[in-house]
mmCIF file with all atom_site columns, C-alpha atoms in Angstrom:
data_model
loop_
_atom_site.group_PDB
_atom_site.id
_atom_site.type_symbol
_atom_site.label_atom_id
_atom_site.label_alt_id
_atom_site.label_comp_id
_atom_site.label_asym_id
_atom_site.label_entity_id
_atom_site.label_seq_id
_atom_site.pdbx_PDB_ins_code
_atom_site.Cartn_x
_atom_site.Cartn_y
_atom_site.Cartn_z
_atom_site.occupancy
_atom_site.B_iso_or_equiv
_atom_site.pdbx_formal_charge
_atom_site.auth_seq_id
_atom_site.auth_comp_id
_atom_site.auth_asym_id
_atom_site.auth_atom_id
_atom_site.pdbx_PDB_model_num
ATOM 1   C CA . MET Z 1 1   ? 0.000   0.000  0.000   1.00 0.00 ? 229 MET Z CA 1
ATOM 2   C CA . ILE Z 1 2   ? 2.726   2.489  0.910   1.00 0.00 ? 230 ILE Z CA 1
ATOM 3   C CA . PHE Z 1 3   ? 4.693   1.490  -2.207  1.00 0.00 ? 231 PHE Z CA 1
ATOM 4   C CA . ASN Z 1 4   ? 1.651   2.168  -4.419  1.00 0.00 ? 232 ASN Z CA 1
ATOM 5   C CA . GLN Z 1 5   ? 1.205   5.576  -2.833  1.00 0.00 ? 233 GLN Z CA 1
ATOM 6   C CA . MET Z 1 6   ? 4.872   6.382  -3.461  1.00 0.00 ? 234 MET Z CA 1
ATOM 7   C CA . VAL Z 1 7   ? 4.568   5.316  -7.092  1.00 0.00 ? 235 VAL Z CA 1
ATOM 8   C CA . ASP Z 1 8   ? 1.361   7.327  -7.515  1.00 0.00 ? 236 ASP Z CA 1
ATOM 9   C CA . VAL Z 1 9   ? 2.931   10.423 -5.971  1.00 0.00 ? 237 VAL Z CA 1
ATOM 10  C CA . SER Z 1 10  ? 6.027   10.049 -8.151  1.00 0.00 ? 238 SER Z CA 1
ATOM 11  C CA . THR Z 1 11  ? 3.945   9.536  -11.276 1.00 0.00 ? 239 THR Z CA 1
ATOM 12  C CA . THR Z 1 12  ? 1.706   12.467 -10.403 1.00 0.00 ? 240 THR Z CA 1
ATOM 13  C CA . ALA Z 1 13  ? 4.685   14.729 -9.693  1.00 0.00 ? 241 ALA Z CA 1
ATOM 14  C CA . ARG Z 1 14  ? 6.276   13.770 -13.020 1.00 0.00 ? 242 ARG Z CA 1
ATOM 15  C CA . PHE Z 1 15  ? 2.988   14.443 -14.835 1.00 0.00 ? 243 PHE Z CA 1
ATOM 16  C CA . ILE Z 1 16  ? 2.645   17.848 -13.155 1.00 0.00 ? 244 ILE Z CA 1
ATOM 17  C CA . THR Z 1 17  ? 6.228   18.730 -14.079 1.00 0.00 ? 245 THR Z CA 1
ATOM 18  C CA . ILE Z 1 18  ? 5.644   17.793 -17.721 1.00 0.00 ? 246 ILE Z CA 1
ATOM 19  C CA . MET Z 1 19  ? 2.286   19.584 -17.844 1.00 0.00 ? 247 MET Z CA 1
ATOM 20  C CA . THR Z 1 20  ? 3.769   22.695 -16.243 1.00 0.00 ? 248 THR Z CA 1
ATOM 21  C CA . ALA Z 1 21  ? 6.560   22.781 -18.822 1.00 0.00 ? 249 ALA Z CA 1
ATOM 22  C CA . LYS Z 1 22  ? 4.039   22.459 -21.664 1.00 0.00 ? 250 LYS Z CA 1
ATOM 23  C CA . LEU Z 1 23  ? 1.868   25.203 -20.185 1.00 0.00 ? 251 LEU Z CA 1
ATOM 24  C CA . ASP Z 1 24  ? 4.897   27.456 -19.714 1.00 0.00 ? 252 ASP Z CA 1
ATOM 25  C CA . GLN Z 1 25  ? 5.876   26.975 -23.359 1.00 0.00 ? 253 GLN Z CA 1
ATOM 26  C CA . ALA Z 1 26  ? 2.348   27.563 -24.624 1.00 0.00 ? 254 ALA Z CA 1
ATOM 27  C CA . PHE Z 1 27  ? 1.748   30.699 -22.568 1.00 0.00 ? 255 PHE Z CA 1
ATOM 28  C CA . SER Z 1 28  ? 5.220   32.011 -23.359 1.00 0.00 ? 256 SER Z CA 1
ATOM 29  C CA . ALA Z 1 29  ? 4.573   31.533 -27.077 1.00 0.00 ? 257 ALA Z CA 1
ATOM 30  C CA . LEU Z 1 30  ? 1.189   33.242 -26.779 1.00 0.00 ? 258 LEU Z CA 1
ATOM 31  C CA . ALA Z 1 31  ? 2.667   36.210 -24.898 1.00 0.00 ? 259 ALA Z CA 1
ATOM 32  C CA . ASP Z 1 32  ? 4.008   37.783 -28.076 1.00 0.00 ? 260 ASP Z CA 1
ATOM 33  C CA . PRO Z 1 33  ? 1.575   39.676 -30.348 1.00 0.00 ? 261 PRO Z CA 1
ATOM 34  C CA . THR Z 1 34  ? 3.430   38.633 -33.508 1.00 0.00 ? 262 THR Z CA 1
ATOM 35  C CA . ARG Z 1 35  ? 3.039   34.966 -32.618 1.00 0.00 ? 263 ARG Z CA 1
ATOM 36  C CA . ARG Z 1 36  ? -0.650  35.448 -31.810 1.00 0.00 ? 264 ARG Z CA 1
ATOM 37  C CA . ALA Z 1 37  ? -1.089  37.117 -35.211 1.00 0.00 ? 265 ALA Z CA 1
ATOM 38  C CA . ILE Z 1 38  ? 0.657   34.185 -36.895 1.00 0.00 ? 266 ILE Z CA 1
ATOM 39  C CA . LEU Z 1 39  ? -1.690  31.738 -35.154 1.00 0.00 ? 267 LEU Z CA 1
ATOM 40  C CA . ALA Z 1 40  ? -4.682  33.790 -36.294 1.00 0.00 ? 268 ALA Z CA 1
ATOM 41  C CA . MET Z 1 41  ? -3.397  33.672 -39.871 1.00 0.00 ? 269 MET Z CA 1
ATOM 42  C CA . LEU Z 1 42  ? -2.966  29.910 -39.681 1.00 0.00 ? 270 LEU Z CA 1
ATOM 43  C CA . LEU Z 1 43  ? -6.582  29.491 -38.535 1.00 0.00 ? 271 LEU Z CA 1
ATOM 44  C CA . GLU Z 1 44  ? -7.542  30.040 -42.174 1.00 0.00 ? 272 GLU Z CA 1
ATOM 45  C CA . ASP Z 1 45  ? -5.263  27.440 -43.785 1.00 0.00 ? 273 ASP Z CA 1
ATOM 46  C CA . ASP Z 1 46  ? -1.720  26.078 -43.943 1.00 0.00 ? 274 ASP Z CA 1
ATOM 47  C CA . MET Z 1 47  ? 0.733   28.696 -45.179 1.00 0.00 ? 275 MET Z CA 1
ATOM 48  C CA . ALA Z 1 48  ? 4.218   28.781 -46.629 1.00 0.00 ? 276 ALA Z CA 1
ATOM 49  C CA . VAL Z 1 49  ? 6.765   30.458 -44.352 1.00 0.00 ? 277 VAL Z CA 1
ATOM 50  C CA . THR Z 1 50  ? 7.275   33.247 -46.893 1.00 0.00 ? 278 THR Z CA 1
ATOM 51  C CA . ASP Z 1 51  ? 3.515   33.933 -46.923 1.00 0.00 ? 279 ASP Z CA 1
ATOM 52  C CA . VAL Z 1 52  ? 3.444   34.017 -43.120 1.00 0.00 ? 280 VAL Z CA 1
ATOM 53  C CA . ALA Z 1 53  ? 6.300   36.541 -43.131 1.00 0.00 ? 281 ALA Z CA 1
ATOM 54  C CA . GLU Z 1 54  ? 4.771   38.829 -45.777 1.00 0.00 ? 282 GLU Z CA 1
ATOM 55  C CA . PRO Z 1 55  ? 2.544   41.059 -43.597 1.00 0.00 ? 283 PRO Z CA 1
ATOM 56  C CA . PHE Z 1 56  ? 5.201   41.658 -40.945 1.00 0.00 ? 284 PHE Z CA 1
ATOM 57  C CA . GLU Z 1 57  ? 7.793   44.403 -41.068 1.00 0.00 ? 285 GLU Z CA 1
ATOM 58  C CA . MET Z 1 58  ? 10.654  42.158 -40.024 1.00 0.00 ? 286 MET Z CA 1
ATOM 59  C CA . SER Z 1 59  ? 13.158  39.885 -41.684 1.00 0.00 ? 287 SER Z CA 1
ATOM 60  C CA . LEU Z 1 60  ? 12.361  36.350 -42.737 1.00 0.00 ? 288 LEU Z CA 1
ATOM 61  C CA . ALA Z 1 61  ? 14.901  35.191 -40.136 1.00 0.00 ? 289 ALA Z CA 1
ATOM 62  C CA . ALA Z 1 62  ? 12.994  37.010 -37.377 1.00 0.00 ? 290 ALA Z CA 1
ATOM 63  C CA . VAL Z 1 63  ? 9.698   35.449 -38.471 1.00 0.00 ? 291 VAL Z CA 1
ATOM 64  C CA . SER Z 1 64  ? 11.431  32.055 -38.596 1.00 0.00 ? 292 SER Z CA 1
ATOM 65  C CA . LYS Z 1 65  ? 12.452  32.502 -34.950 1.00 0.00 ? 293 LYS Z CA 1
ATOM 66  C CA . HIS Z 1 66  ? 8.829   33.185 -34.023 1.00 0.00 ? 294 HIS Z CA 1
ATOM 67  C CA . LEU Z 1 67  ? 7.776   30.092 -35.970 1.00 0.00 ? 295 LEU Z CA 1
ATOM 68  C CA . GLY Z 1 68  ? 10.412  28.059 -34.140 1.00 0.00 ? 296 GLY Z CA 1
ATOM 69  C CA . ILE Z 1 69  ? 9.002   29.136 -30.779 1.00 0.00 ? 297 ILE Z CA 1
ATOM 70  C CA . LEU Z 1 70  ? 5.469   28.245 -31.887 1.00 0.00 ? 298 LEU Z CA 1
ATOM 71  C CA . THR Z 1 71  ? 6.722   24.871 -33.141 1.00 0.00 ? 299 THR Z CA 1
ATOM 72  C CA . THR Z 1 72  ? 8.603   24.121 -29.918 1.00 0.00 ? 300 THR Z CA 1
ATOM 73  C CA . ALA Z 1 73  ? 5.456   24.957 -27.956 1.00 0.00 ? 301 ALA Z CA 1
ATOM 74  C CA . GLY Z 1 74  ? 3.549   22.514 -30.178 1.00 0.00 ? 302 GLY Z CA 1
ATOM 75  C CA . LEU Z 1 75  ? 1.136   25.195 -31.382 1.00 0.00 ? 303 LEU Z CA 1
ATOM 76  C CA . ILE Z 1 76  ? 2.128   24.716 -35.017 1.00 0.00 ? 304 ILE Z CA 1
ATOM 77  C CA . SER Z 1 77  ? 3.959   22.137 -37.062 1.00 0.00 ? 305 SER Z CA 1
ATOM 78  C CA . GLN Z 1 78  ? 6.247   22.749 -40.014 1.00 0.00 ? 306 GLN Z CA 1
ATOM 79  C CA . GLU Z 1 79  ? 6.911   20.454 -42.924 1.00 0.00 ? 307 GLU Z CA 1
ATOM 80  C CA . LYS Z 1 80  ? 8.862   20.753 -46.112 1.00 0.00 ? 308 LYS Z CA 1
ATOM 81  C CA . ARG Z 1 81  ? 6.926   20.160 -49.327 1.00 0.00 ? 309 ARG Z CA 1
ATOM 82  C CA . GLY Z 1 82  ? 9.331   20.285 -52.181 1.00 0.00 ? 310 GLY Z CA 1
ATOM 83  C CA . ARG Z 1 83  ? 11.376  23.445 -51.752 1.00 0.00 ? 311 ARG Z CA 1
ATOM 84  C CA . VAL Z 1 84  ? 8.776   25.208 -49.619 1.00 0.00 ? 312 VAL Z CA 1
ATOM 85  C CA . LYS Z 1 85  ? 8.412   24.986 -45.851 1.00 0.00 ? 313 LYS Z CA 1
ATOM 86  C CA . TRP Z 1 86  ? 4.774   25.000 -44.752 1.00 0.00 ? 314 TRP Z CA 1
ATOM 87  C CA . CYS Z 1 87  ? 3.259   25.888 -41.391 1.00 0.00 ? 315 CYS Z CA 1
ATOM 88  C CA . LYS Z 1 88  ? 0.149   24.245 -40.017 1.00 0.00 ? 316 LYS Z CA 1
ATOM 89  C CA . LEU Z 1 89  ? -1.845  25.133 -36.913 1.00 0.00 ? 317 LEU Z CA 1
ATOM 90  C CA . GLU Z 1 90  ? -2.114  22.255 -34.449 1.00 0.00 ? 318 GLU Z CA 1
ATOM 91  C CA . PRO Z 1 91  ? -5.740  22.591 -33.316 1.00 0.00 ? 319 PRO Z CA 1
ATOM 92  C CA . ASP Z 1 92  ? -5.426  20.464 -30.167 1.00 0.00 ? 320 ASP Z CA 1
ATOM 93  C CA . ALA Z 1 93  ? -2.265  22.194 -28.987 1.00 0.00 ? 321 ALA Z CA 1
ATOM 94  C CA . LEU Z 1 94  ? -4.001  24.459 -26.515 1.00 0.00 ? 322 LEU Z CA 1
ATOM 95  C CA . ARG Z 1 95  ? -6.049  21.663 -24.959 1.00 0.00 ? 323 ARG Z CA 1
ATOM 96  C CA . GLU Z 1 96  ? -3.858  21.464 -21.819 1.00 0.00 ? 324 GLU Z CA 1
ATOM 97  C CA . ALA Z 1 97  ? -3.977  25.241 -21.375 1.00 0.00 ? 325 ALA Z CA 1
ATOM 98  C CA . SER Z 1 98  ? -7.741  25.222 -21.829 1.00 0.00 ? 326 SER Z CA 1
ATOM 99  C CA . VAL Z 1 99  ? -8.183  22.424 -19.281 1.00 0.00 ? 327 VAL Z CA 1
ATOM 100 C CA . TRP Z 1 100 ? -5.904  24.237 -16.838 1.00 0.00 ? 328 TRP Z CA 1
ATOM 101 C CA . MET Z 1 101 ? -7.854  27.482 -17.219 1.00 0.00 ? 329 MET Z CA 1
ATOM 102 C CA . GLN Z 1 102 ? -11.189 25.671 -16.811 1.00 0.00 ? 330 GLN Z CA 1
ATOM 103 C CA . GLY Z 1 103 ? -9.982  24.664 -13.365 1.00 0.00 ? 331 GLY Z CA 1
ATOM 104 C CA . PHE Z 1 104 ? -10.633 28.250 -12.345 1.00 0.00 ? 332 PHE Z CA 1
ATOM 105 C CA . GLY Z 1 105 ? -14.325 27.906 -13.186 1.00 0.00 ? 333 GLY Z CA 1
ATOM 106 C CA . GLN Z 1 106 ? -16.365 30.133 -15.382 1.00 0.00 ? 334 GLN Z CA 1
ATOM 107 C CA . MET Z 1 107 ? -14.400 33.326 -15.740 1.00 0.00 ? 335 MET Z CA 1
ATOM 108 C CA . GLU Z 1 108 ? -16.277 36.513 -16.412 1.00 0.00 ? 336 GLU Z CA 1
ATOM 109 C CA . ALA Z 1 109 ? -14.693 39.742 -17.605 1.00 0.00 ? 337 ALA Z CA 1
ATOM 110 C CA . ILE Z 1 110 ? -14.705 41.053 -14.045 1.00 0.00 ? 338 ILE Z CA 1
ATOM 111 C CA . ASP Z 1 111 ? -12.594 38.080 -12.856 1.00 0.00 ? 339 ASP Z CA 1
ATOM 112 C CA . LEU Z 1 112 ? -9.749  38.674 -15.321 1.00 0.00 ? 340 LEU Z CA 1
ATOM 113 C CA . ASP Z 1 113 ? -8.028  41.122 -12.967 1.00 0.00 ? 341 ASP Z CA 1
ATOM 114 C CA . ALA Z 1 114 ? -7.954  38.476 -10.232 1.00 0.00 ? 342 ALA Z CA 1
ATOM 115 C CA . PHE Z 1 115 ? -6.690  35.895 -12.718 1.00 0.00 ? 343 PHE Z CA 1
ATOM 116 C CA . GLU Z 1 116 ? -3.913  38.244 -13.859 1.00 0.00 ? 344 GLU Z CA 1
ATOM 117 C CA . SER Z 1 117 ? -2.960  38.846 -10.226 1.00 0.00 ? 345 SER Z CA 1
ATOM 118 C CA . PHE Z 1 118 ? -2.881  35.102 -9.595  1.00 0.00 ? 346 PHE Z CA 1
ATOM 119 C CA . LEU Z 1 119 ? -0.674  34.498 -12.632 1.00 0.00 ? 347 LEU Z CA 1
ATOM 120 C CA . SER Z 1 120 ? 1.748   37.225 -11.637 1.00 0.00 ? 348 SER Z CA 1
ATOM 121 C CA . GLN Z 1 121 ? 2.104   35.614 -8.200  1.00 0.00 ? 349 GLN Z CA 1
ATOM 122 C CA . GLU Z 1 122 ? 2.543   32.116 -9.680  1.00 0.00 ? 350 GLU Z CA 1
ATOM 123 C CA . LEU Z 1 123 ? 5.072   33.185 -12.292 1.00 0.00 ? 351 LEU Z CA 1
ATOM 124 C CA . LYS Z 1 124 ? 7.354   35.183 -9.994  1.00 0.00 ? 352 LYS Z CA 1
ATOM 125 C CA . PRO Z 1 125 ? 10.983  34.034 -10.405 1.00 0.00 ? 353 PRO Z CA 1
#
């Protein structure tokens, strides 16, 4: 019985650590307005990297860095088709973040200040 509890605690702790890392990556990726704009663009359809970069006033290398962060966070995937690299939104990528946020219950506009305060306390270094 004690052994099972130790295994369960260890497994749970490992799961929480992994889930926290995924949430950190997702929220970090979403913190930047350029990356949020890229995700909004990809809601429409898959896009070539050059097409993603077109509306932004930054270099292709800078956009590629943003795409790399979104890919690492699992929010998009990239694949090469011929000579062109394509970006695709991963629709289930925010599932963990959504589940985590649902743990706070139904949030109304008035509760967002409290949620922001909570996050600032949780994310202090």
